[in-house]
Short mmCIF file of C-alpha atoms in Angstrom, two decimals:
data_model
loop_
_atom_site.label_atom_id
_atom_site.label_comp_id
_atom_site.label_asym_id
_atom_site.label_seq_id
_atom_site.Cartn_x
_atom_site.Cartn_y
_atom_site.Cartn_z
CA LYS A 1 0.05 -0.09 0.02
CA PRO A 2 1.58 3.14 -1.07
CA THR A 3 1.77 5.99 1.56
CA ARG A 4 1.61 9.60 0.74
CA GLY A 5 4.19 12.34 0.89
CA SER A 6 8.07 11.74 1.43
CA LEU A 7 7.26 8.44 3.86
CA LYS A 8 8.40 5.17 2.77
CA ASP A 9 6.23 2.44 1.08
CA ALA A 10 4.67 0.15 3.71
CA THR A 11 2.90 -3.44 3.24
CA GLN A 12 -0.22 -3.92 4.72
CA TRP A 13 -2.86 -6.74 5.05
CA ARG A 14 -6.04 -6.22 3.96
CA HIS A 15 -8.41 -7.61 7.04
CA ASP A 16 -11.95 -6.42 5.66
CA VAL A 17 -13.11 -3.81 2.74
CA ASN A 18 -11.28 -0.43 4.01
CA VAL A 19 -9.56 -2.07 6.43
CA TYR A 20 -6.03 -2.91 6.55
CA LYS A 21 -3.45 -3.64 9.08
CA ASP A 22 0.40 -4.20 9.45
CA HIS A 23 -0.10 -8.13 10.20
CA PHE A 24 -1.12 -11.00 8.40
CA SER A 25 -4.10 -13.01 9.28
CA THR A 26 -5.17 -16.51 7.82
CA LEU A 27 -8.66 -16.33 8.91
CA ARG A 28 -9.09 -12.68 7.66
CA THR A 29 -7.41 -13.73 4.35
CA TRP A 30 -9.12 -16.72 3.77
CA ASP A 31 -12.37 -14.80 4.70
CA GLN A 32 -11.44 -12.32 1.75
CA ILE A 33 -10.86 -14.82 -1.05
CA ARG A 34 -13.62 -17.45 -0.13
CA GLU A 35 -16.48 -17.73 -1.87
CA ARG A 36 -19.57 -16.98 0.27
CA GLY A 37 -23.11 -19.14 0.84
CA GLU A 38 -26.12 -18.30 2.60
CA GLU A 39 -25.76 -19.48 5.73
CA VAL A 40 -27.91 -22.71 6.70
CA SER A 41 -29.82 -23.14 9.81
CA TRP A 42 -27.71 -25.94 11.09
CA SER A 43 -24.37 -23.92 11.07
CA ASN A 44 -24.15 -23.60 14.72
CA LEU A 45 -24.43 -26.96 15.17
CA VAL A 46 -21.46 -28.05 13.20
CA TRP A 47 -19.08 -25.01 13.95
CA PHE A 48 -18.89 -23.86 17.59
CA PRO A 49 -15.70 -22.90 19.78
CA GLN A 50 -15.62 -26.21 21.88
CA ARG A 51 -15.66 -28.25 18.68
CA VAL A 52 -13.25 -30.87 17.94
CA PRO A 53 -12.24 -30.35 14.42
CA ARG A 54 -12.36 -34.02 13.09
CA HIS A 55 -15.76 -34.59 14.78
CA ALA A 56 -17.09 -31.04 13.09
CA PHE A 57 -15.80 -32.29 9.64
CA ILE A 58 -17.33 -35.31 9.64
CA VAL A 59 -21.05 -34.00 11.37
CA TRP A 60 -20.51 -31.20 8.55
CA LEU A 61 -20.60 -34.26 5.85
CA THR A 62 -23.07 -35.69 7.47
CA PHE A 63 -25.33 -32.76 6.98
CA LYS A 64 -24.32 -32.28 3.50
CA ASP A 65 -25.37 -36.02 2.97
CA LEU A 66 -21.63 -36.75 1.38
CA LEU A 67 -20.74 -39.68 3.98
CA SER A 68 -20.75 -43.39 2.11
CA THR A 69 -23.35 -44.45 3.62
CA GLY A 70 -25.00 -46.98 0.97
CA VAL A 71 -28.09 -45.17 0.68
CA ARG A 72 -27.40 -44.17 -2.91
CA MET A 73 -26.81 -47.95 -3.47
CA ARG A 74 -29.94 -48.95 -2.05
CA ALA A 75 -31.75 -46.68 -4.50
CA TRP A 76 -30.12 -49.22 -7.34
CA GLY A 77 -31.71 -52.04 -5.61
CA ILE A 78 -28.54 -53.10 -3.84
CA THR A 79 -29.68 -54.29 -0.45
CA GLN A 80 -27.86 -52.33 2.11
CA GLY A 81 -28.57 -52.97 6.04
CA CYS A 82 -27.34 -51.32 9.30
CA SER A 83 -23.70 -52.05 10.19
CA HIS A 84 -24.52 -51.71 13.83
CA TYR A 85 -28.11 -53.41 14.58
CA SER A 86 -28.99 -54.74 11.13
CA GLU A 87 -31.88 -52.27 10.68
CA GLN A 88 -33.47 -51.86 7.48
CA GLN A 89 -35.04 -48.71 7.88
CA SER A 90 -33.10 -45.49 7.46
CA ARG A 91 -33.40 -43.41 10.44
CA ASP A 92 -34.88 -39.64 10.36
CA TRP A 93 -32.58 -37.32 12.73
CA SER A 94 -34.78 -34.20 12.27
CA ASN A 95 -36.04 -34.54 15.53
CA THR A 96 -32.43 -34.86 17.18
CA VAL A 97 -31.23 -31.44 14.97
CA ALA A 98 -34.74 -29.58 16.51
CA SER A 99 -33.89 -30.48 19.85
CA LEU A 100 -30.45 -29.05 19.51
CA ARG A 101 -31.50 -25.94 18.17
CA SER A 102 -34.11 -25.48 21.04
CA ARG A 103 -33.72 -22.79 23.09
CA ARG A 104 -34.72 -24.37 26.15
CA HIS A 105 -31.79 -25.30 27.48
CA ASN A 106 -29.01 -22.90 29.24
CA ASN A 107 -25.81 -22.40 27.57
CA LEU A 108 -23.72 -25.15 29.14
CA ASP A 109 -26.29 -27.51 28.41
CA VAL A 110 -26.47 -26.96 24.84
CA ILE A 111 -22.58 -26.84 24.73
CA LEU A 112 -22.78 -30.38 26.38
CA LEU A 113 -25.56 -31.42 23.96
CA LYS A 114 -23.58 -30.38 20.70
CA MET A 115 -20.29 -32.04 22.15
CA VAL A 116 -22.26 -35.56 22.77
CA PHE A 117 -23.85 -35.01 19.31
CA HIS A 118 -20.55 -34.45 17.17
CA THR A 119 -18.83 -37.48 19.38
CA THR A 120 -21.05 -39.51 18.73
CA VAL A 121 -21.51 -39.23 15.27
CA TYR A 122 -17.90 -39.57 15.12
CA VAL A 123 -17.52 -42.87 16.87
CA THR A 124 -20.37 -44.26 15.33
CA TRP A 125 -19.13 -43.51 11.79
CA LYS A 126 -15.30 -44.91 12.86
CA GLU A 127 -16.83 -48.19 14.06
CA ARG A 128 -19.42 -48.69 10.83
CA ASN A 129 -15.97 -48.13 8.76
CA SER A 130 -14.29 -50.85 10.86
CA ARG A 131 -17.08 -53.40 10.83
CA ARG A 132 -17.35 -52.95 7.01
CA HIS A 133 -13.89 -52.78 5.88
CA GLN A 134 -12.05 -54.37 8.90
CA GLY A 135 -14.52 -56.99 10.43
CA ALA A 136 -13.70 -55.49 13.78
CA CYS A 137 -16.75 -55.10 15.97
CA LEU A 138 -16.60 -52.95 19.02
CA THR A 139 -19.33 -53.56 21.76
CA THR A 140 -22.17 -51.06 22.52
CA ASP A 141 -20.45 -50.37 26.22
CA THR A 142 -17.45 -49.90 24.63
CA MET A 143 -18.26 -47.47 22.30
CA LEU A 144 -20.19 -45.65 25.25
CA ARG A 145 -17.42 -45.59 26.84
CA ARG A 146 -15.03 -44.06 23.78
CA ILE A 147 -17.64 -41.18 23.63
CA ASP A 148 -17.26 -40.48 27.00
CA LYS A 149 -13.65 -40.41 27.14
CA ALA A 150 -13.34 -38.13 24.36
CA ILE A 151 -15.78 -35.92 25.97
CA ARG A 152 -14.06 -35.84 28.98
CA ASN A 153 -10.70 -35.57 27.29
CA ARG A 154 -12.11 -32.42 25.50
CA ILE A 155 -13.66 -30.83 28.47
CA CYS A 156 -10.30 -30.82 30.24
CA SER A 157 -8.59 -29.43 27.48
CA LEU A 158 -10.62 -26.14 26.82
CA LYS A 159 -8.66 -23.49 28.54
CA TYR A 160 -10.07 -21.73 31.30
CA THR A 161 -9.16 -18.49 33.36
CA GLY A 162 -9.99 -17.66 36.59
CA SER A 163 -13.53 -18.58 37.13
CA HIS A 164 -14.47 -18.89 33.67
CA LYS A 165 -18.47 -19.98 33.37
CA LEU A 166 -17.39 -23.35 30.66
CA GLU A 167 -15.37 -24.58 34.11
CA GLY A 168 -19.28 -25.71 34.93
CA LEU A 169 -19.13 -28.00 32.06
CA SER A 170 -16.87 -30.21 33.57
CA HIS A 171 -18.91 -30.80 36.87
CA ARG A 172 -22.07 -31.20 34.46
CA TRP A 173 -20.83 -33.72 32.59
CA THR A 174 -19.22 -36.07 35.46
CA THR A 175 -21.55 -35.58 38.16
CA GLN A 176 -21.92 -39.42 39.46
CA PRO A 177 -23.98 -40.23 42.46
CA ASP A 178 -22.10 -40.96 45.71
CA CYS A 179 -19.12 -39.56 43.75
CA VAL A 180 -16.40 -37.70 46.32
CA ARG A 181 -14.91 -34.69 45.58
CA VAL A 182 -11.13 -34.61 46.00
CA ARG A 183 -8.62 -31.71 45.58
CA SER A 184 -5.27 -31.55 46.26
CA ASP A 185 -2.21 -29.20 45.91
CA ALA A 186 1.34 -28.77 46.98
CA ALA A 187 3.69 -25.82 48.08
CA TRP A 188 7.19 -26.02 47.60
CA HIS A 189 10.34 -24.58 48.75
CA GLU A 190 13.39 -24.47 46.30
CA THR A 191 16.19 -24.34 48.39
CA LYS A 192 15.44 -27.12 50.95
CA LYS A 193 13.46 -29.27 48.39
CA VAL A 194 10.60 -29.69 50.91
CA ALA A 195 7.19 -29.66 49.86
CA GLY A 196 3.91 -29.61 51.65
CA ILE A 197 0.88 -31.46 50.20
CA GLY A 198 -2.79 -30.89 50.87
CA TRP A 199 -6.24 -32.46 50.31
CA THR A 200 -9.86 -32.30 51.07
CA THR A 201 -12.61 -34.57 50.44
CA GLU A 202 -15.99 -33.89 50.48
CA ASP A 203 -19.02 -36.20 50.70
CA ARG A 204 -22.26 -35.12 50.94
CA SER A 205 -21.27 -31.60 52.35
CA ARG A 206 -19.13 -33.19 54.62
CA LEU A 207 -15.65 -31.88 54.15
CA SER A 208 -12.25 -33.81 55.59
CA SER A 209 -8.53 -32.09 55.20
CA PHE A 210 -5.30 -33.96 55.23
CA SER A 211 -1.73 -32.79 54.79
CA LEU A 212 1.69 -34.38 54.83
CA PRO A 213 5.54 -33.00 54.28
CA GLU A 214 7.41 -34.32 51.60
CA ARG A 215 11.48 -34.22 51.17
CA PHE A 216 13.79 -34.63 48.27
CA VAL A 217 10.91 -32.97 45.87
CA ASN A 218 12.84 -31.23 42.96
CA SER A 219 10.19 -29.44 41.24
CA PRO A 220 6.39 -27.77 42.22
CA LEU A 221 5.42 -29.97 39.75
CA LEU A 222 6.24 -33.54 41.16
CA ALA A 223 4.74 -31.96 44.43
CA GLU A 224 1.39 -31.32 42.86
CA GLY A 225 1.86 -34.99 41.65
CA LEU A 226 2.45 -36.19 44.88
CA ALA A 227 -0.11 -34.42 46.55
CA LEU A 228 -2.90 -35.89 43.96
CA ARG A 229 -0.83 -39.75 44.52
CA ALA A 230 -1.44 -39.33 48.33
CA ALA A 231 -4.79 -38.32 48.14
CA ILE A 232 -5.90 -40.98 45.87
CA LEU A 233 -3.70 -43.60 47.88
CA HIS A 234 -5.80 -42.41 50.88
CA CYS A 235 -9.30 -42.75 49.30
CA ARG A 236 -8.05 -46.34 48.32
CA GLU A 237 -7.61 -47.00 51.75
CA LEU A 238 -11.01 -45.59 52.68
CA ALA A 239 -12.65 -48.02 50.31
CA ILE A 240 -14.49 -45.17 48.72
CA PRO A 241 -15.62 -46.75 45.17
CA ARG A 242 -16.07 -43.25 42.74
CA ILE A 243 -13.82 -40.20 43.38
CA ARG A 244 -13.69 -36.96 41.31
CA CYS A 245 -9.78 -35.64 41.76
CA GLU A 246 -9.63 -31.81 41.10
CA SER A 247 -6.29 -29.97 40.67
CA ASP A 248 -5.34 -26.61 39.75
CA SER A 249 -2.22 -27.93 37.85
CA SER A 250 -3.06 -27.85 34.34
CA GLN A 251 0.22 -29.85 33.20
CA LEU A 252 -0.63 -32.57 35.61
CA VAL A 253 -4.42 -32.71 34.45
CA LYS A 254 -2.93 -32.98 31.08
CA ALA A 255 -0.40 -35.72 31.78
CA LEU A 256 -3.17 -37.55 33.30
CA THR A 257 -6.21 -37.20 30.41
CA GLU A 258 -3.94 -36.62 27.45
CA ASP A 259 -0.82 -38.53 28.15
CA GLY A 260 1.17 -35.31 28.02
CA SER A 261 4.77 -36.07 28.55
CA PHE A 262 6.95 -34.63 31.70
CA ALA A 263 9.78 -36.56 32.22
CA GLU A 264 9.67 -35.13 36.08
CA LEU A 265 5.90 -36.72 36.45
CA TYR A 266 6.74 -40.21 34.94
CA GLY A 267 6.88 -42.27 37.69
CA VAL A 268 4.13 -40.57 39.77
CA VAL A 269 1.57 -40.19 36.95
CA ALA A 270 2.16 -44.31 36.28
CA ASP A 271 1.66 -44.49 40.11
CA ILE A 272 -1.60 -42.31 39.92
CA LYS A 273 -2.88 -44.32 36.74
CA SER A 274 -1.96 -47.75 38.22
CA ILE A 275 -3.71 -46.50 41.39
CA SER A 276 -6.75 -45.23 39.74
CA SER A 277 -7.86 -48.77 38.51
CA SER A 278 -8.78 -49.38 41.86
CA PHE A 279 -11.88 -47.46 41.61
CA GLU A 280 -15.45 -47.83 39.92
CA PHE A 281 -15.20 -44.42 38.79
CA VAL A 282 -12.45 -41.49 38.90
CA PHE A 283 -12.25 -38.44 36.80
CA PHE A 284 -9.42 -35.71 36.67
CA THR A 285 -10.19 -32.12 36.00
CA TRP A 286 -8.73 -28.80 36.21
CA ILE A 287 -9.67 -25.97 38.79
CA SER A 288 -8.99 -22.58 39.22
CA ARG A 289 -6.88 -21.53 42.02
CA GLU A 290 -9.49 -19.65 43.61
CA SER A 291 -11.81 -22.65 44.08
CA ASN A 292 -8.69 -24.75 45.66
CA ARG A 293 -7.80 -22.19 48.30
CA VAL A 294 -8.38 -24.94 51.03
CA ALA A 295 -5.86 -27.38 49.75
CA ASP A 296 -3.65 -24.53 49.27
CA SER A 297 -3.61 -23.21 52.58
CA LEU A 298 -3.34 -26.62 54.10
CA ALA A 299 -0.07 -27.30 51.76
CA LYS A 300 1.57 -24.03 52.64
CA GLN A 301 0.64 -24.43 56.56
CA VAL A 302 2.32 -28.09 56.72
CA LEU A 303 5.47 -26.52 54.64
CA SER A 304 5.79 -23.64 57.13
CA ALA A 305 5.63 -26.33 59.81
CA GLU A 306 8.21 -28.48 58.10
CA LEU A 307 10.43 -26.00 57.43
CA ALA A 308 10.43 -24.65 61.32
CA ILE A 309 11.35 -28.38 62.41
CA MET A 310 14.21 -28.40 60.22
CA VAL A 311 15.67 -24.92 61.02
CA SER A 312 15.13 -26.20 64.79
CA THR A 313 16.79 -29.33 64.03
CA ASN A 314 19.84 -27.91 62.25
CA SER A 315 20.37 -25.31 65.26
CA ALA A 316 20.27 -27.85 67.86
#
């Protein structure tokens, strides 16, 4: 874009009609060069901020009737049964779409319904291909567990800041009857390599608090892992069958839910996963620091007490 007067020419990128900026935007460039069609009524069911891209793509193909489901072959007189339940009649999903578009639900419920819809379509389509082309079949229970796990992982991977309104997604999806809420946190002293770990258990509004000191802890992330490990070990000793574990360490939650790679957590994460197999239900999720104040206070108190003991021992 040439400038006026004696100023040097400057390169600017077009972001909109008569709108130019110094930086390049792939999104804005794509908006400028693509052909726009009329917005369809179901667009917000496919494209919403919390979607999983590969799930959304399959759902988009489904709405466009571009998946190879055998419907066209049936029109040619070739028998095409249902790969899952051997049903001959095609099911109309207009009622499902109408329900998803309904405004009777609150915002969090709508987001969850869309996520369930996307994941169900994706897992069903993937299983259909596996049965047709590989001859491998999953049970209905296994498919449901995969849908559940995919939704949990997506909820955990969302970016939360402070008391973000989307934090309620996790609670809505994972609320289980007789499920004990476990919150853990840690405080770490870099010089002494000492940590204080604290955790709480909440069952039917009854809150119990626990804390322990840990020595020879090389990082704050490891301290967070040790706190969670101690908490679920305690729950196993009490024979608690269902737990919901909450931590304000996003790295720890990622390591547990998305197989994130953190060398310092390798051993403790393996321990946590092994212990988790003892429970009927276990779920790991992130919470804000504000929501984890009790466990944080417990960890700081026990760390302070342990440091005082170390000082008195050394002075003696």
